[in-house]
Short mmCIF file of C-alpha atoms in Angstrom, two decimals:
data_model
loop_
_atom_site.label_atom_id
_atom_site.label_comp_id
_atom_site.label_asym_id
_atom_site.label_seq_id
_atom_site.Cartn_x
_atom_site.Cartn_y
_atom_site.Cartn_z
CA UNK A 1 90.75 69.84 112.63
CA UNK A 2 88.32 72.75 113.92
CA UNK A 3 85.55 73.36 111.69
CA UNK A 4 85.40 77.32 111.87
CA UNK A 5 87.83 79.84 111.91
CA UNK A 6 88.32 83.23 113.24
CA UNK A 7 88.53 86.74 110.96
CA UNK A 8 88.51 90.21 111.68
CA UNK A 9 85.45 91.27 109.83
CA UNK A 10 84.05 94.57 108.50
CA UNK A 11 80.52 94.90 108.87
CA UNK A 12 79.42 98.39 108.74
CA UNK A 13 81.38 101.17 106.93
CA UNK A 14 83.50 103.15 109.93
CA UNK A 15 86.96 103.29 111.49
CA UNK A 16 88.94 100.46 113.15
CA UNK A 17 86.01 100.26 115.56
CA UNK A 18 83.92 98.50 113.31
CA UNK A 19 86.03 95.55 113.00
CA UNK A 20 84.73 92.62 114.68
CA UNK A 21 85.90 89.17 115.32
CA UNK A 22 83.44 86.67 113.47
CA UNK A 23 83.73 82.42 113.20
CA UNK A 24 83.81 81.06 109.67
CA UNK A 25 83.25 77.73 108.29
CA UNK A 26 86.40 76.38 107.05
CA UNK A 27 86.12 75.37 103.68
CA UNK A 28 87.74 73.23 101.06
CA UNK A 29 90.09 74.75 98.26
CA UNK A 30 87.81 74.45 95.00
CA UNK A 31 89.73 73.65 91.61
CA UNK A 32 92.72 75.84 91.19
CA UNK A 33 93.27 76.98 94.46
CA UNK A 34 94.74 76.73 97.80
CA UNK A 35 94.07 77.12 101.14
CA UNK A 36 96.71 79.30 103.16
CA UNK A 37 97.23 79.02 107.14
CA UNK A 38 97.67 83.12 107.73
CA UNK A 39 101.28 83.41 109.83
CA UNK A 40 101.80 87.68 109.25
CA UNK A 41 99.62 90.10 107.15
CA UNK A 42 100.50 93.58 106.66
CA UNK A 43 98.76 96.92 107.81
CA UNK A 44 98.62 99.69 105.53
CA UNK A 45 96.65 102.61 105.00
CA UNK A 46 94.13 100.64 102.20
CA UNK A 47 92.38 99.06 105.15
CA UNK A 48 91.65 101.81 106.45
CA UNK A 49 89.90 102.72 103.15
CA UNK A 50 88.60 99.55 102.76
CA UNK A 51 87.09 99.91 106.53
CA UNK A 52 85.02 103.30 105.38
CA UNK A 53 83.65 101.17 102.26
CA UNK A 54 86.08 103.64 99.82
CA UNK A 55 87.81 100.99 98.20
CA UNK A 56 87.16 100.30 94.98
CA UNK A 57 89.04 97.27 94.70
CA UNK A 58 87.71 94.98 97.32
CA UNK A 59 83.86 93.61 97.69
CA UNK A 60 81.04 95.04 99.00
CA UNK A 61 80.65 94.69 103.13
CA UNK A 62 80.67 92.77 105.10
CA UNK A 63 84.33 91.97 104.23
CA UNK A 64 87.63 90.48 105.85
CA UNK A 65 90.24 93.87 104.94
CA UNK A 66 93.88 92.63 104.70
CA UNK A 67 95.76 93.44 101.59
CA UNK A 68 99.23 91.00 101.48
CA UNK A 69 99.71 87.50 103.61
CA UNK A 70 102.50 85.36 104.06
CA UNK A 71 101.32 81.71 105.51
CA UNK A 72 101.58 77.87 104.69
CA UNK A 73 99.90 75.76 102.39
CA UNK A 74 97.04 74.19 104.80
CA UNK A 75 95.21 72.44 101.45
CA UNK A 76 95.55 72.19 97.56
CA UNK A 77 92.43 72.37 95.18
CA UNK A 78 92.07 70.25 92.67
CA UNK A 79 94.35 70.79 89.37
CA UNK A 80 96.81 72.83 91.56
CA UNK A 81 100.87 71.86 91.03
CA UNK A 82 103.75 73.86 92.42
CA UNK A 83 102.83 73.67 95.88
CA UNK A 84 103.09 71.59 98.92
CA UNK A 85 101.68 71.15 102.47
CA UNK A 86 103.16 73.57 104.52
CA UNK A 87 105.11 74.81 101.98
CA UNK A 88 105.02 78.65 103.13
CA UNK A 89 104.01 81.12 100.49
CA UNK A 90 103.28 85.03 100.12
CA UNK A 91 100.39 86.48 97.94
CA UNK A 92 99.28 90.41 97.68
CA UNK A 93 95.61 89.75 98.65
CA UNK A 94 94.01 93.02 98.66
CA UNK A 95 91.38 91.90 100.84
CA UNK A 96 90.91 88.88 103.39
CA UNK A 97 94.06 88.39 105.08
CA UNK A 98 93.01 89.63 108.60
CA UNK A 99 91.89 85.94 109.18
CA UNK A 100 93.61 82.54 110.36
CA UNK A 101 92.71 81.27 106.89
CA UNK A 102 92.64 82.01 103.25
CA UNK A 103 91.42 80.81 100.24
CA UNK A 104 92.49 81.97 97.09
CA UNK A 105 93.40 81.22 93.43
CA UNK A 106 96.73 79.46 93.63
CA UNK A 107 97.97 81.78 90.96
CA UNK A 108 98.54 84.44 93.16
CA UNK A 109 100.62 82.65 95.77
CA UNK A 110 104.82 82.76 95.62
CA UNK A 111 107.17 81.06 97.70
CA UNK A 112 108.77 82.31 100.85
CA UNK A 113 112.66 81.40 100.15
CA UNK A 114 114.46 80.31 103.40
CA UNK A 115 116.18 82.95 105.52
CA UNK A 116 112.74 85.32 105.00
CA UNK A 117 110.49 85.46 108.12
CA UNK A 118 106.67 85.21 108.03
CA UNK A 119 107.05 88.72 109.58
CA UNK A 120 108.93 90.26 107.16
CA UNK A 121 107.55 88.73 104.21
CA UNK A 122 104.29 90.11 104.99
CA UNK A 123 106.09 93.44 105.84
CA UNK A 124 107.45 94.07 102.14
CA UNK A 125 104.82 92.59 100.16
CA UNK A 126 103.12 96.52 99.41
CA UNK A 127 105.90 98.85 100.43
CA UNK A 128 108.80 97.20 98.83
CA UNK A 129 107.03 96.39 95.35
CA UNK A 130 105.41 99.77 95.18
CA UNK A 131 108.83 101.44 95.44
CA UNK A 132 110.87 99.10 93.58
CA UNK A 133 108.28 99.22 90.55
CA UNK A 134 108.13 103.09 91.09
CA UNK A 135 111.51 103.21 91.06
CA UNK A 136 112.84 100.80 88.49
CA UNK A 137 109.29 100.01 86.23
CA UNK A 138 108.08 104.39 86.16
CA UNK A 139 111.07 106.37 86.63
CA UNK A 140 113.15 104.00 85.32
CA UNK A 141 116.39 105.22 87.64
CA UNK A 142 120.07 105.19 86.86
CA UNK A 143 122.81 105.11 89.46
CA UNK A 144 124.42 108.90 90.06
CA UNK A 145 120.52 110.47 89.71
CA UNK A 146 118.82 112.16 92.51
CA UNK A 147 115.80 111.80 93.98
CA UNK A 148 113.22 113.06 96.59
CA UNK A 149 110.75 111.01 98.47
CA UNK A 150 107.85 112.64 100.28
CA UNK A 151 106.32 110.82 103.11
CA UNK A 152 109.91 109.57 103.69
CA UNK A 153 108.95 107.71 107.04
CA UNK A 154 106.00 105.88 106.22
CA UNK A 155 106.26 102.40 105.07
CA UNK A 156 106.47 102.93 101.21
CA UNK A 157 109.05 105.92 101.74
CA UNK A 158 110.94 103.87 104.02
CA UNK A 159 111.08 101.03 101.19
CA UNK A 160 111.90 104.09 98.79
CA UNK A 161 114.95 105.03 100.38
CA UNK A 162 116.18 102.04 101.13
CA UNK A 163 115.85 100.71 97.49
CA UNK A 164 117.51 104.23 95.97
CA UNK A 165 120.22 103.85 98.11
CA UNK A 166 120.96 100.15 96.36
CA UNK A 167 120.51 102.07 93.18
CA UNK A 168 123.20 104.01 93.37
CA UNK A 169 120.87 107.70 93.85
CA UNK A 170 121.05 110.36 95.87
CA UNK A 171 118.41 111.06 97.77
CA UNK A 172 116.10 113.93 99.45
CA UNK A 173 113.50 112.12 102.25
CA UNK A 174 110.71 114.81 103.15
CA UNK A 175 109.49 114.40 106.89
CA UNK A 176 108.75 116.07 109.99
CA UNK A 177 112.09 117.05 111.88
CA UNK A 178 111.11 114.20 114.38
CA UNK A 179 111.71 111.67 111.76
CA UNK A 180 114.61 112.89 110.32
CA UNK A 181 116.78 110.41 112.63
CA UNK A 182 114.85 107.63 110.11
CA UNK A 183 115.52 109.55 107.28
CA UNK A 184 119.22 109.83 107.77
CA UNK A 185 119.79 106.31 109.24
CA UNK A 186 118.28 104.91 105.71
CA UNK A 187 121.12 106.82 103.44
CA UNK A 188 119.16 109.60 102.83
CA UNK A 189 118.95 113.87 103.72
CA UNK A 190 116.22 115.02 105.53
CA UNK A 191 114.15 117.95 104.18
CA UNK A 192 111.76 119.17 106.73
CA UNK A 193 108.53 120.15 104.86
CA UNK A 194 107.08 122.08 107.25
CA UNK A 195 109.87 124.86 107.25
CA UNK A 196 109.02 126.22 103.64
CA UNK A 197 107.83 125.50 99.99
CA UNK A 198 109.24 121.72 99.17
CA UNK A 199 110.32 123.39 95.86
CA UNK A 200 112.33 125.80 97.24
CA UNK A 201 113.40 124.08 100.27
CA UNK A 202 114.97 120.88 97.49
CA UNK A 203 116.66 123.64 95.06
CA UNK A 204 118.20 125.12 97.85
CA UNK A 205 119.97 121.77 98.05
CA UNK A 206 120.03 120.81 94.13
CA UNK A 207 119.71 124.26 92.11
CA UNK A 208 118.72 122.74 88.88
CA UNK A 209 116.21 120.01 91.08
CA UNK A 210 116.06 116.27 91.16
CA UNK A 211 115.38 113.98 88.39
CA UNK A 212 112.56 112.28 90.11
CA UNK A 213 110.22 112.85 92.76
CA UNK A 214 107.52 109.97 94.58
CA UNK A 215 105.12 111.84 95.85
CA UNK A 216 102.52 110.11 98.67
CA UNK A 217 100.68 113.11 99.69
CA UNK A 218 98.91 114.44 96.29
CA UNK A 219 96.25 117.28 96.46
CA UNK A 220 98.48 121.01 96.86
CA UNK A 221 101.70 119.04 97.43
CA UNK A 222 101.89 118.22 93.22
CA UNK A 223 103.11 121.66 92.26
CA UNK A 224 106.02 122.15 94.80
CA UNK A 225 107.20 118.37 93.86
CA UNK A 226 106.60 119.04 90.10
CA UNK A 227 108.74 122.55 90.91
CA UNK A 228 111.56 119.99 92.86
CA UNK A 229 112.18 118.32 89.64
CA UNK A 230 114.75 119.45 86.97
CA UNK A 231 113.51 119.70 83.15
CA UNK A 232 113.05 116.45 81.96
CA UNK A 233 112.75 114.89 85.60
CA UNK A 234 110.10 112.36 86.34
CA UNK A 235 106.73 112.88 89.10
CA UNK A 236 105.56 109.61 90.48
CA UNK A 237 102.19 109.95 92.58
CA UNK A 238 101.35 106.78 94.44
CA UNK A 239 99.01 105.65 97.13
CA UNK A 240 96.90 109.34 97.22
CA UNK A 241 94.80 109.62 101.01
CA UNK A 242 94.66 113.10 100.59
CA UNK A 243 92.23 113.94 98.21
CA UNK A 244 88.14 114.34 98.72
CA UNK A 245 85.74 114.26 96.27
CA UNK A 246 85.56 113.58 92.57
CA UNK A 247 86.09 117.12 91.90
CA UNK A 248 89.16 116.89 93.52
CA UNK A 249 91.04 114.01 92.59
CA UNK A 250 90.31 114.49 89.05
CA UNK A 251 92.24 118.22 89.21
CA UNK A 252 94.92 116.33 91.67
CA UNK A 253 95.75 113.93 88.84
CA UNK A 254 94.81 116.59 85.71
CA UNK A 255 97.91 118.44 87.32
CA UNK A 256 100.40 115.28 87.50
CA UNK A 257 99.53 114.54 83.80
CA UNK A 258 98.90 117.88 82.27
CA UNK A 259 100.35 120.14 85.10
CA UNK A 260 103.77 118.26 84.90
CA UNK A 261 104.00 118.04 80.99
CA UNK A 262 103.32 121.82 80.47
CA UNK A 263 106.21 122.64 83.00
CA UNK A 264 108.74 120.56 81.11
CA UNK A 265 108.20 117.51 83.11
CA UNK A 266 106.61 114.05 82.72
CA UNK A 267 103.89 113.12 85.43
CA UNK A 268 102.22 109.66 86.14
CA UNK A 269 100.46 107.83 88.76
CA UNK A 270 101.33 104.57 90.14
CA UNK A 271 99.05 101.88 91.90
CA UNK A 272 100.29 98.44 92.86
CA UNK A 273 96.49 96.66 92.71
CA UNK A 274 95.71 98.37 89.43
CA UNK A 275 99.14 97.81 87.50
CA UNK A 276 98.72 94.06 89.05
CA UNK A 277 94.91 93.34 88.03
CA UNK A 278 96.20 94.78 84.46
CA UNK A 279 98.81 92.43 84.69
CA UNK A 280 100.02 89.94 87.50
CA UNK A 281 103.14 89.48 85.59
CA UNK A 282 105.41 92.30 86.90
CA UNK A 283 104.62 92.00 90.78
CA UNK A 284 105.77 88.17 90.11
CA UNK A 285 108.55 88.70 88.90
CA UNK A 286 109.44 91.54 91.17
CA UNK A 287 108.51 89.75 94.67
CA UNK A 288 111.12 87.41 94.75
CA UNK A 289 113.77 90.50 93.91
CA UNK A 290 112.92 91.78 96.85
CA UNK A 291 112.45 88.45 99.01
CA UNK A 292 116.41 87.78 97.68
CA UNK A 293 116.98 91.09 98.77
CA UNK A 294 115.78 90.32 102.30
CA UNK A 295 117.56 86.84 102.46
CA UNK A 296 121.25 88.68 101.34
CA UNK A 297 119.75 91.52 104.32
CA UNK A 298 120.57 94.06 102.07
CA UNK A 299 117.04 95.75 103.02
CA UNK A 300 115.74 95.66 106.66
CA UNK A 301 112.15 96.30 106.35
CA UNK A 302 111.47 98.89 109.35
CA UNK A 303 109.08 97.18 111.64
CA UNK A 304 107.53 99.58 113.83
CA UNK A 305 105.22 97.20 115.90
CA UNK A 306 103.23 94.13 115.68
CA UNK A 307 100.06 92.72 116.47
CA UNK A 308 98.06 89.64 117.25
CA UNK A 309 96.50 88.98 114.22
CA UNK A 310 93.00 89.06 115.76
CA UNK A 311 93.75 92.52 117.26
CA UNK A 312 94.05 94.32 113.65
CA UNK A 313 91.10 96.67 115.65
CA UNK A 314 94.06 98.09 117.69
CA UNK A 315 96.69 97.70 114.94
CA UNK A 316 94.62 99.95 112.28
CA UNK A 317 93.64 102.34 115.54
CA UNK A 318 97.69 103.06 115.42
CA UNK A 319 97.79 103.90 111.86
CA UNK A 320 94.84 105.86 112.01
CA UNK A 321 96.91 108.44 114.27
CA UNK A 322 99.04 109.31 112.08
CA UNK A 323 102.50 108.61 114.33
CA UNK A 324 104.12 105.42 112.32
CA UNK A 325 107.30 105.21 111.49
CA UNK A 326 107.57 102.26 109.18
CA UNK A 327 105.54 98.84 108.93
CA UNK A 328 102.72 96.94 111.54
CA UNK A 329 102.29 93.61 110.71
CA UNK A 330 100.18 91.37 112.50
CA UNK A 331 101.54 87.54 113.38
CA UNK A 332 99.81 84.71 113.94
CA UNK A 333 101.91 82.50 116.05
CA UNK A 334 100.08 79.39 116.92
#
């Protein structure tokens, strides 16, 4: 066996250009952990965050950004049961994925069921809990209910209406008119943001609004989704790259809470990393939900292109654009 391996490695805050390809020593599980063989890891918009040294959830640089893995069991630490070699396994890593290995606690690992690809278990790892806690664990949903997802083409939005649709809602995606051909093919109707007020354009559609909104955009986009809802109707903010500056965010989230509750409405704020550092509990239990989900293919996570895992520079270049529809994932197919 080789006795380095290769990661994508930040080393300098920046943009994907910072990334570079570094040899590590390959080291041995310690007590309570395992050693993971990286097959797929996800790209999503906290690497990019993590890349410009903004996230406050992963180490100081240098660091190896990738935030969810699915791989096989290369070693087991000591005290470790559950697991065997080459076993293949999933974990939400927040950081270190972009790498042919992994160590981590073994705690954080789950099983990838047959009839799940590497590819697609890494692809629903982030979008697919975020909505399906959002939508089941915050607004709590009930089948007839309506519902309006901004950022409707993204990965999480995608996840969103996909999920709504199993629960029974209908559903309002908001997206540029180019994407509206994603929107509809997911069960959902298209708004298209940019042709008004989101508040106006969703009562035009539902006069008294929608019970629940999931808002990805934040900063001036809270009060039209917080005017989309009906009294009594539920805001969910999640995964905020819009705002700048303490000053900022702390209005952006003053007016979920307190903007939302004065207006009749109750407003809260999701986060997958800091609901699962609270508490790994729910994300267990909710990952294999959505892994049976994929098995029965009653989702289809919406790949929209992969990557060598090695190339995450070019993969995280892509996202940085602005122009995905969907998931990248990387794959490591030795």
């Amino acid at each position: 066996m080789a006795a380095t391996y290769r990661a994508a490695m930040v080393t300098k805050p920046g943009g994907p250009e910072v990334l570079q390809i570094v040899e590590l020593p390959i080291e041995a599980p310690g007590s309570g952990q395992l050693r993971v063989r990286v097959r797929a890891a996800g790209v999503g918009s906290t690497d990019l965050m993590l890349l410009a040294g903004r996230y406050r959830y992963a180490p100081k640089i240098p660091v190896v950004p990738g935030y969810e893995v699915a791989g096989a069991v290369d070693a087991i630490g000591a005290g470790v049961t559950g697991f065997q070699l080459g076993q293949r396994v999933a974990a939400l890593t927040v950081y270190g994925a972009f790498a042919e290995i992994l160590v981590r606690e073994a705690e954080h690992f789950l099983p990838i069921p047959d009839g799940v690809s590497d590819r697609d278990a890494a692809a629903v790892i982030l979008n697919y809990v975020t909505a399906w806690q959002m939508i089941h664990r915050f607004a709590k949903v009930t089948p007839g209910g309506t519902a309006l997802v901004t950022g409707a083409a993204g990965g999480v939005g995608t996840a969103a209406l996909q999920l709504l649709r199993l629960a029974g809602m209908k559903t309002y995606g908001a997206a540029s008119a180019s994407k509206h051909g994603i929107v509809r093919s997911l069960g959902a109707i298209p708004i298209d943001y940019r042709a008004g007020s989101l508040d106006r354009l969703t009562r035009a559609l539902e006069p008294e609004g929608v019970d629940c909104v999931f808002d990805a955009v934040g900063g001036a986009n809270i009060g039209p989704c917080i005017g989309a809802l009906r009294r009594g109707g539920t805001l969910v903010g999640f995964g905020f790259m819009g705002a700048s500056g303490t000053i900022s965010t702390l209005a952006m989230f003053a007016n979920i809470f307190l903007g939302a509750r004065l207006r009749g409405r109750r407003g809260t704020f999701y986060g997958i990393t800091m609901l699962y550092r609270k508490d790994p509990g729910p994300l267990r239990e909710d990952l294999p939900k959505i892994f049976a989900l994929l098995a029965e293919k009653k989702i289809d996570p919406l790949i929209y292109r992969t990557f060598p895992l090695l190339e995450a520079g070019r993969a995280l270049e892509l996202l940085a654009a602005g122009s995905v529809e969907g998931k990248i994932v990387l794959t490591n197919d030795e």
